[in-house]
């Protein structure tokens, strides 16, 4: 007589979500970061950056940078959590502010992941169409400060200057776990290319990005994909472009280790009430 053994279906398997096996932990103790200086410039007007981040130390009163491109102290583009735990996108040209977007929402939850997508196309005629921020699939439209990029200006990403993940030269690090970081050079994409709402759980889930699904099936000159999940060496580009990242900082590359196993489910931001 046959015995029917019931199949255990996990939440991830039932929903079809991408299972994120692990993530990369950044720690201010070691002041280690990832860096890459492109050999050739890409598109500095149009690009998309996507990453899942789980914060560790919000509310410490310091700016915490999670991605940047920087020529020097006067010419740079920064993505950060500011001193009030709001997401801020800021660029300087010659020491003067060039664009400055600060969300009204604050992001202090240490128990869940934030999927952050930042996309720019400053060839757009309407200022508010030139830069977009999505958190867990939702576009941020309420800003405490909203100075948008000038039209057709080159900014300091995808240029022949260092781009860095986590902190400025290892300082002012966004402590926590990072996973599934994509940089798409030359296309402005929304969050739906990288995640979706799971109908079973009503949570925002990661999905495997496929460049063939983009309007143009091209990563661009500086495009890269760093999974940070243990499937490849840290910093080794998995896009097929060969745009590898190196480790640097006072702690040395050996102090960049994979963090605890976390399923990258989204979490709603804690609003400042």
C-alpha angles and dihedrals in degrees: 000000000000119000117216111218111200115235116236108224114197123215092252094048093049094051098042092234122157107259110228104208099194144333143227119261121213117197129188089218090074099032090212123154142167121253140182132179110196115231089213129031120249132191109318094181101052128038145121129225121192131178142151112232130184109194123221107182114027120159096041094125095244134109109254114201121205104174136009149160115212136179094176141316091298102040117053150113117225134190112194152143103249129219089278093049093252121136110253130188112194136171132185129197114189092345094304123111111258101177131356126183120174121178121230089219120081124218113212104137111125095178099065140044126257115212104206123191120182118185132178135189108162093178086082116110096220111071096218090054092059098076131028134185122197124185117190091343096309122111114233108231102158111081134180087203124018116180104151128207118276115252119271096358121142115233131194103271122095089017131119090273131093120282115198137196115215119007136351107287087334096310127110091021124185096235117215142059127324128193141171101013116186130182114190112191115209102011134086107215131177128228095267090078090063105032146009141202111265106226091204095057104016090231130128110255135193119246129188110267114232116197088205088068093057120095087254117031092222132108090202127225097301101029119131144165122214111182096189088198103111094261092109138015114284110272096014109134112234097188092089091244095104092231096146124183127220132216121240142161142090093296095054127229092284090073093062101095136164113264130221122306108274129172104225099233116157125247129204115249117254103243121221103250 
